[in-house]
Amino acid sequence: MRMTRLFCPLVSLLLALPAHARPQTPPIELGPGVRQVEEGDLDAAIITLDGVIQRLSGVAGRQTDLALAHFYLGVSYLGVSQGERARTEFKEAWRNHREMKPDPKKFPPRVMQAYEEAKAEASREESQGGPTRAKGGGKGKPLLII
């Protein structure tokens, strides 16, 4: 399934953030993966974004970028009909940046619903003593994905 033209470039996201909320280092690593998602090359995006996540995991101050990588990886998995894996990635996106809010005008209802369900599930798991968010995740201004 091709998801061409369903997603805005990451550059738009960064420009929409106030200067103090922008990452210190532009998330150059995310550009190719986001572009692949936008172009509908989801299999390649999965490989690219997985590599980005491996590089960013555990790097202090990169939780917002890590959340974006997990979110777009979730979108990719959803697009190739791997709903469970998508849910896992959406949970990780939320755990790394709890204020992340995908723009419902830019993402299809299926993505929005899957993200919201994963968020609720992650919150329930946490309240029951399950997995917790990444250190420092979700602090600061909300992240609007457009």
N, C-alpha and C. Protein backbone atom coordinates (compact mmCIF):
# COMPACT_ATOMS: atom_id res chain seq x y z
N MET A 1 0.84 -1.19 0.00
CA MET A 1 0.00 0.00 0.00
C MET A 1 0.88 1.24 0.00
N ARG A 2 0.67 2.10 -0.92
CA ARG A 2 1.46 3.32 -1.01
C ARG A 2 0.75 4.42 -0.24
N MET A 3 1.49 5.20 0.50
CA MET A 3 0.92 6.26 1.31
C MET A 3 1.41 7.63 0.83
N THR A 4 1.58 7.74 -0.49
CA THR A 4 2.12 8.95 -1.09
C THR A 4 1.28 10.17 -0.71
N ARG A 5 1.96 11.22 -0.41
CA ARG A 5 1.36 12.54 -0.13
C ARG A 5 0.48 12.58 1.11
N LEU A 6 0.66 11.63 2.04
CA LEU A 6 -0.13 11.67 3.27
C LEU A 6 0.62 12.38 4.39
N PHE A 7 1.91 12.65 4.18
CA PHE A 7 2.71 13.18 5.27
C PHE A 7 3.49 14.41 4.82
N CYS A 8 3.60 15.40 5.68
CA CYS A 8 4.39 16.60 5.38
C CYS A 8 5.84 16.35 5.73
N PRO A 9 6.72 17.07 5.11
CA PRO A 9 8.15 16.89 5.39
C PRO A 9 8.49 17.26 6.84
N LEU A 10 9.50 16.63 7.33
CA LEU A 10 9.98 16.89 8.68
C LEU A 10 10.40 18.35 8.84
N VAL A 11 10.85 18.96 7.77
CA VAL A 11 11.27 20.35 7.83
C VAL A 11 10.11 21.23 8.28
N SER A 12 8.91 20.94 7.81
CA SER A 12 7.75 21.72 8.23
C SER A 12 7.53 21.61 9.73
N LEU A 13 7.75 20.42 10.24
CA LEU A 13 7.61 20.20 11.68
C LEU A 13 8.59 21.08 12.44
N LEU A 14 9.83 21.08 12.03
CA LEU A 14 10.84 21.84 12.74
C LEU A 14 10.56 23.34 12.67
N LEU A 15 10.10 23.81 11.53
CA LEU A 15 9.81 25.23 11.39
C LEU A 15 8.59 25.64 12.20
N ALA A 16 7.70 24.71 12.47
CA ALA A 16 6.51 25.01 13.24
C ALA A 16 6.79 25.12 14.73
N LEU A 17 7.90 24.56 15.17
CA LEU A 17 8.24 24.61 16.59
C LEU A 17 8.86 25.95 16.93
N PRO A 18 8.56 26.47 18.14
CA PRO A 18 9.25 27.68 18.57
C PRO A 18 10.75 27.39 18.66
N ALA A 19 11.55 28.42 18.51
CA ALA A 19 13.01 28.23 18.49
C ALA A 19 13.51 27.47 19.71
N HIS A 20 12.96 27.76 20.90
CA HIS A 20 13.44 27.10 22.11
C HIS A 20 13.03 25.63 22.17
N ALA A 21 12.06 25.20 21.38
CA ALA A 21 11.60 23.81 21.40
C ALA A 21 12.26 22.97 20.32
N ARG A 22 13.00 23.60 19.41
CA ARG A 22 13.66 22.85 18.34
C ARG A 22 14.84 22.09 18.90
N PRO A 23 15.13 20.93 18.35
CA PRO A 23 16.29 20.18 18.81
C PRO A 23 17.56 20.99 18.60
N GLN A 24 18.53 20.80 19.51
CA GLN A 24 19.81 21.50 19.41
C GLN A 24 20.48 21.19 18.08
N THR A 25 20.51 19.91 17.74
CA THR A 25 21.08 19.48 16.47
C THR A 25 19.93 19.05 15.58
N PRO A 26 19.81 19.61 14.39
CA PRO A 26 18.71 19.19 13.51
C PRO A 26 18.74 17.68 13.31
N PRO A 27 17.59 17.06 13.31
CA PRO A 27 17.55 15.60 13.19
C PRO A 27 17.81 15.15 11.76
N ILE A 28 19.03 15.39 11.31
CA ILE A 28 19.43 15.03 9.96
C ILE A 28 19.18 13.54 9.72
N GLU A 29 19.39 12.74 10.76
CA GLU A 29 19.23 11.29 10.62
C GLU A 29 17.81 10.91 10.19
N LEU A 30 16.84 11.72 10.57
CA LEU A 30 15.45 11.39 10.29
C LEU A 30 15.02 11.69 8.86
N GLY A 31 15.68 12.63 8.22
CA GLY A 31 15.28 13.07 6.89
C GLY A 31 15.04 11.96 5.89
N PRO A 32 16.01 11.09 5.67
CA PRO A 32 15.80 10.03 4.67
C PRO A 32 14.63 9.10 5.01
N GLY A 33 14.50 8.72 6.27
CA GLY A 33 13.41 7.83 6.67
C GLY A 33 12.04 8.46 6.50
N VAL A 34 11.92 9.72 6.89
CA VAL A 34 10.66 10.43 6.74
C VAL A 34 10.33 10.58 5.26
N ARG A 35 11.32 10.90 4.46
CA ARG A 35 11.11 11.03 3.02
C ARG A 35 10.63 9.72 2.41
N GLN A 36 11.22 8.62 2.86
CA GLN A 36 10.79 7.31 2.35
C GLN A 36 9.34 7.02 2.72
N VAL A 37 8.93 7.40 3.93
CA VAL A 37 7.53 7.22 4.34
C VAL A 37 6.64 8.07 3.44
N GLU A 38 7.02 9.31 3.25
CA GLU A 38 6.22 10.23 2.43
C GLU A 38 6.07 9.73 1.00
N GLU A 39 7.11 9.09 0.49
CA GLU A 39 7.09 8.59 -0.89
C GLU A 39 6.46 7.21 -1.00
N GLY A 40 6.09 6.63 0.14
CA GLY A 40 5.45 5.32 0.13
C GLY A 40 6.41 4.15 0.05
N ASP A 41 7.70 4.40 0.22
CA ASP A 41 8.70 3.33 0.20
C ASP A 41 8.87 2.81 1.63
N LEU A 42 7.83 2.13 2.10
CA LEU A 42 7.74 1.77 3.51
C LEU A 42 8.74 0.71 3.94
N ASP A 43 9.05 -0.25 3.08
CA ASP A 43 10.03 -1.27 3.45
C ASP A 43 11.40 -0.63 3.68
N ALA A 44 11.79 0.29 2.81
CA ALA A 44 13.06 0.99 2.99
C ALA A 44 13.02 1.89 4.23
N ALA A 45 11.87 2.53 4.46
CA ALA A 45 11.72 3.41 5.63
C ALA A 45 11.90 2.62 6.93
N ILE A 46 11.38 1.41 6.96
CA ILE A 46 11.51 0.57 8.15
C ILE A 46 12.99 0.33 8.46
N ILE A 47 13.75 0.00 7.46
CA ILE A 47 15.18 -0.26 7.65
C ILE A 47 15.89 1.02 8.09
N THR A 48 15.62 2.11 7.40
CA THR A 48 16.27 3.39 7.71
C THR A 48 15.94 3.86 9.11
N LEU A 49 14.65 3.87 9.45
CA LEU A 49 14.23 4.38 10.76
C LEU A 49 14.68 3.48 11.90
N ASP A 50 14.74 2.18 11.66
CA ASP A 50 15.25 1.28 12.69
C ASP A 50 16.71 1.62 13.00
N GLY A 51 17.48 1.91 11.98
CA GLY A 51 18.88 2.32 12.19
C GLY A 51 18.99 3.63 12.95
N VAL A 52 18.11 4.57 12.63
CA VAL A 52 18.10 5.86 13.34
C VAL A 52 17.80 5.63 14.81
N ILE A 53 16.83 4.79 15.10
CA ILE A 53 16.46 4.51 16.48
C ILE A 53 17.63 3.87 17.23
N GLN A 54 18.31 2.95 16.60
CA GLN A 54 19.47 2.34 17.24
C GLN A 54 20.54 3.38 17.55
N ARG A 55 20.77 4.31 16.64
CA ARG A 55 21.79 5.34 16.87
C ARG A 55 21.37 6.35 17.94
N LEU A 56 20.09 6.68 18.01
CA LEU A 56 19.63 7.71 18.95
C LEU A 56 19.30 7.16 20.34
N SER A 57 19.04 5.88 20.45
CA SER A 57 18.66 5.30 21.75
C SER A 57 19.76 5.53 22.77
N GLY A 58 19.36 6.08 23.89
CA GLY A 58 20.31 6.32 24.97
C GLY A 58 21.12 7.59 24.84
N VAL A 59 20.93 8.35 23.77
CA VAL A 59 21.67 9.59 23.59
C VAL A 59 20.89 10.70 24.32
N ALA A 60 21.52 11.30 25.29
CA ALA A 60 20.86 12.35 26.08
C ALA A 60 20.42 13.51 25.19
N GLY A 61 19.25 14.03 25.48
CA GLY A 61 18.74 15.19 24.77
C GLY A 61 18.14 14.92 23.41
N ARG A 62 18.01 13.68 23.02
CA ARG A 62 17.48 13.36 21.70
C ARG A 62 16.12 12.65 21.76
N GLN A 63 15.41 12.77 22.89
CA GLN A 63 14.14 12.08 23.04
C GLN A 63 13.09 12.52 22.02
N THR A 64 13.09 13.80 21.66
CA THR A 64 12.11 14.27 20.67
C THR A 64 12.38 13.63 19.31
N ASP A 65 13.65 13.60 18.92
CA ASP A 65 14.01 12.97 17.66
C ASP A 65 13.70 11.48 17.70
N LEU A 66 14.00 10.85 18.83
CA LEU A 66 13.73 9.43 18.99
C LEU A 66 12.23 9.16 18.91
N ALA A 67 11.43 10.03 19.52
CA ALA A 67 9.97 9.89 19.45
C ALA A 67 9.49 9.98 18.00
N LEU A 68 10.02 10.93 17.26
CA LEU A 68 9.64 11.07 15.85
C LEU A 68 10.02 9.83 15.04
N ALA A 69 11.21 9.31 15.30
CA ALA A 69 11.65 8.11 14.58
C ALA A 69 10.73 6.94 14.89
N HIS A 70 10.37 6.77 16.16
CA HIS A 70 9.45 5.69 16.53
C HIS A 70 8.08 5.90 15.89
N PHE A 71 7.61 7.15 15.88
CA PHE A 71 6.30 7.43 15.30
C PHE A 71 6.28 7.08 13.81
N TYR A 72 7.26 7.57 13.06
CA TYR A 72 7.29 7.28 11.63
C TYR A 72 7.53 5.80 11.34
N LEU A 73 8.28 5.14 12.22
CA LEU A 73 8.44 3.69 12.06
C LEU A 73 7.09 3.00 12.30
N GLY A 74 6.33 3.48 13.27
CA GLY A 74 4.99 2.95 13.49
C GLY A 74 4.09 3.16 12.30
N VAL A 75 4.16 4.33 11.69
CA VAL A 75 3.37 4.62 10.49
C VAL A 75 3.76 3.64 9.38
N SER A 76 5.06 3.39 9.25
CA SER A 76 5.54 2.46 8.23
C SER A 76 5.01 1.05 8.46
N TYR A 77 5.10 0.59 9.70
CA TYR A 77 4.61 -0.75 10.01
C TYR A 77 3.10 -0.84 9.78
N LEU A 78 2.38 0.20 10.12
CA LEU A 78 0.94 0.20 9.90
C LEU A 78 0.66 0.10 8.39
N GLY A 79 1.45 0.79 7.61
CA GLY A 79 1.28 0.79 6.16
C GLY A 79 1.56 -0.54 5.49
N VAL A 80 2.37 -1.39 6.15
CA VAL A 80 2.66 -2.72 5.59
C VAL A 80 1.90 -3.80 6.36
N SER A 81 0.83 -3.39 7.01
CA SER A 81 -0.09 -4.30 7.71
C SER A 81 0.56 -5.10 8.83
N GLN A 82 1.45 -4.44 9.58
CA GLN A 82 2.04 -5.05 10.77
C GLN A 82 1.60 -4.24 11.99
N GLY A 83 0.32 -4.40 12.32
CA GLY A 83 -0.31 -3.61 13.37
C GLY A 83 0.31 -3.73 14.74
N GLU A 84 0.73 -4.93 15.12
CA GLU A 84 1.34 -5.12 16.44
C GLU A 84 2.66 -4.36 16.55
N ARG A 85 3.45 -4.45 15.51
CA ARG A 85 4.72 -3.73 15.51
C ARG A 85 4.48 -2.23 15.49
N ALA A 86 3.47 -1.79 14.77
CA ALA A 86 3.13 -0.36 14.75
C ALA A 86 2.76 0.10 16.15
N ARG A 87 1.94 -0.69 16.84
CA ARG A 87 1.52 -0.34 18.20
C ARG A 87 2.73 -0.20 19.12
N THR A 88 3.68 -1.12 19.01
CA THR A 88 4.89 -1.07 19.82
C THR A 88 5.66 0.23 19.57
N GLU A 89 5.79 0.60 18.31
CA GLU A 89 6.53 1.83 17.97
C GLU A 89 5.78 3.07 18.44
N PHE A 90 4.47 3.08 18.31
CA PHE A 90 3.68 4.23 18.78
C PHE A 90 3.81 4.37 20.30
N LYS A 91 3.83 3.26 21.02
CA LYS A 91 4.02 3.32 22.47
C LYS A 91 5.37 3.95 22.80
N GLU A 92 6.41 3.52 22.08
CA GLU A 92 7.74 4.07 22.32
C GLU A 92 7.80 5.56 21.97
N ALA A 93 7.10 5.95 20.94
CA ALA A 93 7.05 7.38 20.59
C ALA A 93 6.47 8.16 21.76
N TRP A 94 5.35 7.69 22.29
CA TRP A 94 4.71 8.36 23.42
C TRP A 94 5.61 8.36 24.66
N ARG A 95 6.27 7.25 24.92
CA ARG A 95 7.13 7.17 26.10
C ARG A 95 8.31 8.16 26.00
N ASN A 96 8.76 8.43 24.80
CA ASN A 96 9.88 9.35 24.63
C ASN A 96 9.46 10.81 24.58
N HIS A 97 8.21 11.06 24.21
CA HIS A 97 7.71 12.44 24.18
C HIS A 97 6.20 12.42 24.36
N ARG A 98 5.77 12.51 25.60
CA ARG A 98 4.34 12.36 25.94
C ARG A 98 3.45 13.44 25.37
N GLU A 99 4.01 14.54 25.03
CA GLU A 99 3.20 15.65 24.50
C GLU A 99 3.11 15.64 22.98
N MET A 100 3.63 14.62 22.36
CA MET A 100 3.60 14.53 20.89
C MET A 100 2.15 14.41 20.42
N LYS A 101 1.78 15.24 19.47
CA LYS A 101 0.42 15.25 18.95
C LYS A 101 0.45 15.29 17.42
N PRO A 102 0.28 14.14 16.80
CA PRO A 102 0.21 14.14 15.33
C PRO A 102 -0.97 14.98 14.86
N ASP A 103 -0.79 15.67 13.77
CA ASP A 103 -1.84 16.54 13.22
C ASP A 103 -2.86 15.68 12.46
N PRO A 104 -4.11 15.65 12.95
CA PRO A 104 -5.14 14.84 12.29
C PRO A 104 -5.47 15.29 10.87
N LYS A 105 -5.06 16.50 10.51
CA LYS A 105 -5.29 16.96 9.14
C LYS A 105 -4.24 16.39 8.18
N LYS A 106 -3.13 15.92 8.73
CA LYS A 106 -2.03 15.45 7.90
C LYS A 106 -1.89 13.93 7.88
N PHE A 107 -2.44 13.27 8.89
CA PHE A 107 -2.34 11.81 8.97
C PHE A 107 -3.72 11.20 8.85
N PRO A 108 -3.82 10.07 8.17
CA PRO A 108 -5.12 9.44 8.00
C PRO A 108 -5.70 8.98 9.34
N PRO A 109 -7.02 8.87 9.42
CA PRO A 109 -7.68 8.44 10.66
C PRO A 109 -7.11 7.13 11.21
N ARG A 110 -6.74 6.25 10.33
CA ARG A 110 -6.20 4.95 10.76
C ARG A 110 -4.92 5.14 11.59
N VAL A 111 -4.06 6.06 11.17
CA VAL A 111 -2.84 6.35 11.92
C VAL A 111 -3.19 7.01 13.25
N MET A 112 -4.07 7.98 13.21
CA MET A 112 -4.46 8.68 14.44
C MET A 112 -5.07 7.72 15.46
N GLN A 113 -5.95 6.85 15.00
CA GLN A 113 -6.60 5.90 15.90
C GLN A 113 -5.58 4.93 16.49
N ALA A 114 -4.70 4.41 15.67
CA ALA A 114 -3.68 3.46 16.15
C ALA A 114 -2.77 4.13 17.17
N TYR A 115 -2.38 5.37 16.92
CA TYR A 115 -1.51 6.09 17.86
C TYR A 115 -2.23 6.32 19.18
N GLU A 116 -3.47 6.78 19.12
CA GLU A 116 -4.23 7.05 20.35
C GLU A 116 -4.44 5.77 21.16
N GLU A 117 -4.74 4.67 20.49
CA GLU A 117 -4.93 3.39 21.19
C GLU A 117 -3.63 2.93 21.85
N ALA A 118 -2.52 3.08 21.15
CA ALA A 118 -1.22 2.67 21.70
C ALA A 118 -0.85 3.54 22.89
N LYS A 119 -1.13 4.83 22.79
CA LYS A 119 -0.87 5.76 23.89
C LYS A 119 -1.64 5.34 25.13
N ALA A 120 -2.91 5.05 24.96
CA ALA A 120 -3.76 4.64 26.09
C ALA A 120 -3.25 3.33 26.69
N GLU A 121 -2.86 2.40 25.84
CA GLU A 121 -2.35 1.12 26.32
C GLU A 121 -1.04 1.31 27.09
N ALA A 122 -0.16 2.15 26.59
CA ALA A 122 1.12 2.41 27.28
C ALA A 122 0.87 3.07 28.63
N SER A 123 -0.10 3.96 28.69
CA SER A 123 -0.43 4.62 29.95
C SER A 123 -0.98 3.61 30.97
N ARG A 124 -1.84 2.71 30.50
CA ARG A 124 -2.37 1.66 31.39
C ARG A 124 -1.26 0.76 31.89
N GLU A 125 -0.37 0.35 30.99
CA GLU A 125 0.75 -0.51 31.38
C GLU A 125 1.60 0.16 32.45
N GLU A 126 1.87 1.43 32.25
CA GLU A 126 2.69 2.16 33.20
C GLU A 126 2.01 2.27 34.57
N SER A 127 0.71 2.53 34.57
CA SER A 127 0.00 2.66 35.84
C SER A 127 -0.09 1.33 36.58
N GLN A 128 0.10 0.23 35.86
CA GLN A 128 0.07 -1.10 36.47
C GLN A 128 1.48 -1.61 36.75
N GLY A 129 2.46 -0.72 36.66
CA GLY A 129 3.84 -1.10 36.95
C GLY A 129 4.59 -1.68 35.78
N GLY A 130 4.09 -1.47 34.58
CA GLY A 130 4.75 -1.99 33.38
C GLY A 130 5.85 -1.06 32.91
N PRO A 131 6.15 -1.10 31.63
CA PRO A 131 7.24 -0.27 31.08
C PRO A 131 7.02 1.21 31.35
N THR A 132 8.10 1.92 31.56
CA THR A 132 8.03 3.36 31.83
C THR A 132 8.65 4.12 30.68
N ARG A 133 8.43 5.41 30.68
CA ARG A 133 8.94 6.25 29.59
C ARG A 133 10.45 6.39 29.67
N ALA A 134 11.00 6.83 28.58
CA ALA A 134 12.43 7.08 28.51
C ALA A 134 12.79 8.23 29.45
N LYS A 135 13.98 8.18 30.00
CA LYS A 135 14.43 9.23 30.90
C LYS A 135 14.39 10.58 30.20
N GLY A 136 13.68 11.53 30.82
CA GLY A 136 13.61 12.87 30.27
C GLY A 136 12.57 13.03 29.19
N GLY A 137 11.87 11.99 28.82
CA GLY A 137 10.89 12.07 27.75
C GLY A 137 9.68 12.86 28.15
N GLY A 138 9.10 13.57 27.20
CA GLY A 138 7.86 14.26 27.42
C GLY A 138 7.98 15.58 28.13
N LYS A 139 9.18 16.05 28.40
CA LYS A 139 9.34 17.33 29.07
C LYS A 139 9.32 18.45 28.07
N GLY A 140 8.90 19.60 28.52
CA GLY A 140 8.94 20.76 27.64
C GLY A 140 7.65 20.96 26.87
N LYS A 141 7.76 21.66 25.77
CA LYS A 141 6.61 22.02 24.96
C LYS A 141 6.06 20.82 24.18
N PRO A 142 4.77 20.86 23.88
CA PRO A 142 4.20 19.78 23.06
C PRO A 142 4.85 19.75 21.68
N LEU A 143 4.92 18.56 21.13
CA LEU A 143 5.47 18.38 19.80
C LEU A 143 4.31 18.08 18.87
N LEU A 144 4.07 18.97 17.94
CA LEU A 144 3.00 18.80 16.97
C LEU A 144 3.61 18.27 15.69
N ILE A 145 3.16 17.11 15.28
CA ILE A 145 3.67 16.53 14.04
C ILE A 145 2.74 16.94 12.92
N ILE A 146 3.31 17.68 11.98
CA ILE A 146 2.50 18.14 10.85
C ILE A 146 3.08 17.65 9.55
